[in-house]
């Protein structure tokens, strides 16, 4: 089992943050390309 020091030394946190930042930007780019109104997203999510 890895302890916290192993995770930090392996750069786990940096990879985690970088990966999720890239995924968030990609999702935003896709929504922008599809011309989705960002104000409508909460209403669409609640409607599901």
GROMACS .gro file of N, CA and C in nm:
model
  144
    1UNK      N    1   0.084  -0.119   0.000
    1UNK     CA    2   0.000   0.000   0.000
    1UNK      C    3   0.088   0.124   0.000
    2UNK      N    4   0.054   0.218  -0.083
    2UNK     CA    5   0.130   0.342  -0.090
    2UNK      C    6   0.088   0.434   0.024
    3UNK      N    7   0.185   0.499   0.084
    3UNK     CA    8   0.146   0.601   0.181
    3UNK      C    9   0.157   0.738   0.112
    4UNK      N   10   0.121   0.841   0.183
    4UNK     CA   11   0.111   0.974   0.123
    4UNK      C   12   0.244   1.022   0.065
    5UNK      N   13   0.355   0.992   0.132
    5UNK     CA   14   0.485   1.038   0.082
    5UNK      C   15   0.518   0.974  -0.053
    6UNK      N   16   0.479   0.849  -0.071
    6UNK     CA   17   0.503   0.783  -0.199
    6UNK      C   18   0.423   0.851  -0.310
    7UNK      N   19   0.301   0.888  -0.280
    7UNK     CA   20   0.218   0.954  -0.380
    7UNK      C   21   0.278   1.088  -0.421
    8UNK      N   22   0.321   1.166  -0.323
    8UNK     CA   23   0.379   1.297  -0.353
    8UNK      C   24   0.509   1.282  -0.431
    9UNK      N   25   0.592   1.186  -0.392
    9UNK     CA   26   0.721   1.171  -0.459
    9UNK      C   27   0.704   1.121  -0.601
   10UNK      N   28   0.596   1.048  -0.626
   10UNK     CA   29   0.572   0.996  -0.761
   10UNK      C   30   0.507   1.101  -0.851
   11UNK      N   31   0.480   1.219  -0.798
   11UNK     CA   32   0.415   1.323  -0.878
   11UNK      C   33   0.268   1.294  -0.901
   12UNK      N   34   0.210   1.212  -0.815
   12UNK     CA   35   0.070   1.173  -0.833
   12UNK      C   36  -0.023   1.294  -0.833
   13UNK      N   37  -0.001   1.384  -0.739
   13UNK     CA   38  -0.091   1.499  -0.726
   13UNK      C   39  -0.082   1.587  -0.850
   14UNK      N   40   0.038   1.609  -0.900
   14UNK     CA   41   0.054   1.693  -1.020
   14UNK      C   42  -0.016   1.630  -1.140
   15UNK      N   43   0.001   1.498  -1.156
   15UNK     CA   44  -0.065   1.430  -1.268
   15UNK      C   45  -0.216   1.436  -1.253
   16UNK      N   46  -0.265   1.419  -1.131
   16UNK     CA   47  -0.409   1.422  -1.106
   16UNK      C   48  -0.467   1.558  -1.143
   17UNK      N   49  -0.402   1.665  -1.094
   17UNK     CA   50  -0.452   1.800  -1.120
   17UNK      C   51  -0.443   1.832  -1.269
   18UNK      N   52  -0.331   1.797  -1.332
   18UNK     CA   53  -0.313   1.826  -1.474
   18UNK      C   54  -0.417   1.751  -1.557
   19UNK      N   55  -0.438   1.624  -1.527
   19UNK     CA   56  -0.534   1.543  -1.602
   19UNK      C   57  -0.673   1.602  -1.592
   20UNK      N   58  -0.715   1.637  -1.471
   20UNK     CA   59  -0.851   1.687  -1.454
   20UNK      C   60  -0.868   1.827  -1.511
   21UNK      N   61  -0.760   1.907  -1.510
   21UNK     CA   62  -0.766   2.039  -1.573
   21UNK      C   63  -0.785   2.024  -1.724
   22UNK      N   64  -0.708   1.934  -1.784
   22UNK     CA   65  -0.719   1.911  -1.928
   22UNK      C   66  -0.858   1.858  -1.963
   23UNK      N   67  -0.909   1.765  -1.883
   23UNK     CA   68  -1.042   1.711  -1.910
   23UNK      C   69  -1.150   1.819  -1.898
   24UNK      N   70  -1.136   1.907  -1.800
   24UNK     CA   71  -1.235   2.014  -1.783
   24UNK      C   72  -1.230   2.110  -1.901
   25UNK      N   73  -1.109   2.145  -1.946
   25UNK     CA   74  -1.096   2.235  -2.061
   25UNK      C   75  -1.150   2.169  -2.188
   26UNK      N   76  -1.125   2.040  -2.203
   26UNK     CA   77  -1.176   1.969  -2.321
   26UNK      C   78  -1.329   1.967  -2.321
   27UNK      N   79  -1.388   1.942  -2.204
   27UNK     CA   80  -1.533   1.941  -2.194
   27UNK      C   81  -1.591   2.079  -2.226
   28UNK      N   82  -1.525   2.182  -2.177
   28UNK     CA   83  -1.571   2.318  -2.205
   28UNK      C   84  -1.560   2.350  -2.353
   29UNK      N   85  -1.452   2.305  -2.417
   29UNK     CA   86  -1.433   2.327  -2.560
   29UNK      C   87  -1.541   2.255  -2.640
   30UNK      N   88  -1.574   2.133  -2.601
   30UNK     CA   89  -1.679   2.058  -2.671
   30UNK      C   90  -1.813   2.129  -2.657
   31UNK      N   91  -1.844   2.174  -2.537
   31UNK     CA   92  -1.971   2.244  -2.516
   31UNK      C   93  -1.975   2.373  -2.596
   32UNK      N   94  -1.861   2.440  -2.606
   32UNK     CA   95  -1.856   2.564  -2.684
   32UNK      C   96  -1.876   2.536  -2.832
   33UNK      N   97  -1.810   2.430  -2.881
   33UNK     CA   98  -1.825   2.394  -3.023
   33UNK      C   99  -1.968   2.353  -3.056
   34UNK      N  100  -2.036   2.290  -2.962
   34UNK     CA  101  -2.174   2.248  -2.984
   34UNK      C  102  -2.271   2.363  -2.962
   35UNK      N  103  -2.216   2.478  -2.924
   35UNK     CA  104  -2.296   2.599  -2.901
   35UNK      C  105  -2.403   2.575  -2.795
   36UNK      N  106  -2.362   2.513  -2.686
   36UNK     CA  107  -2.452   2.491  -2.573
   36UNK      C  108  -2.448   2.614  -2.485
   37UNK      N  109  -2.563   2.666  -2.451
   37UNK     CA  110  -2.569   2.781  -2.362
   37UNK      C  111  -2.537   2.733  -2.221
   38UNK      N  112  -2.429   2.785  -2.164
   38UNK     CA  113  -2.384   2.737  -2.034
   38UNK      C  114  -2.486   2.763  -1.924
   39UNK      N  115  -2.573   2.862  -1.943
   39UNK     CA  116  -2.676   2.890  -1.843
   39UNK      C  117  -2.785   2.783  -1.842
   40UNK      N  118  -2.799   2.709  -1.953
   40UNK     CA  119  -2.903   2.607  -1.962
   40UNK      C  120  -2.861   2.475  -1.900
   41UNK      N  121  -2.733   2.456  -1.874
   41UNK     CA  122  -2.684   2.327  -1.826
   41UNK      C  123  -2.749   2.284  -1.694
   42UNK      N  124  -2.756   2.371  -1.591
   42UNK     CA  125  -2.820   2.326  -1.467
   42UNK      C  126  -2.965   2.282  -1.488
   43UNK      N  127  -3.039   2.351  -1.572
   43UNK     CA  128  -3.178   2.315  -1.598
   43UNK      C  129  -3.184   2.179  -1.669
   44UNK      N  130  -3.091   2.156  -1.763
   44UNK     CA  131  -3.091   2.028  -1.835
   44UNK      C  132  -3.053   1.914  -1.741
   45UNK      N  133  -2.960   1.940  -1.652
   45UNK     CA  134  -2.918   1.836  -1.558
   45UNK      C  135  -3.033   1.802  -1.464
   46UNK      N  136  -3.104   1.903  -1.417
   46UNK     CA  137  -3.216   1.879  -1.327
   46UNK      C  138  -3.331   1.808  -1.398
   47UNK      N  139  -3.341   1.829  -1.529
   47UNK     CA  140  -3.450   1.767  -1.604
   47UNK      C  141  -3.426   1.618  -1.628
   48UNK      N  142  -3.303   1.572  -1.612
   48UNK     CA  143  -3.273   1.430  -1.639
   48UNK      C  144  -3.339   1.338  -1.540
   0.00000   0.00000   0.00000
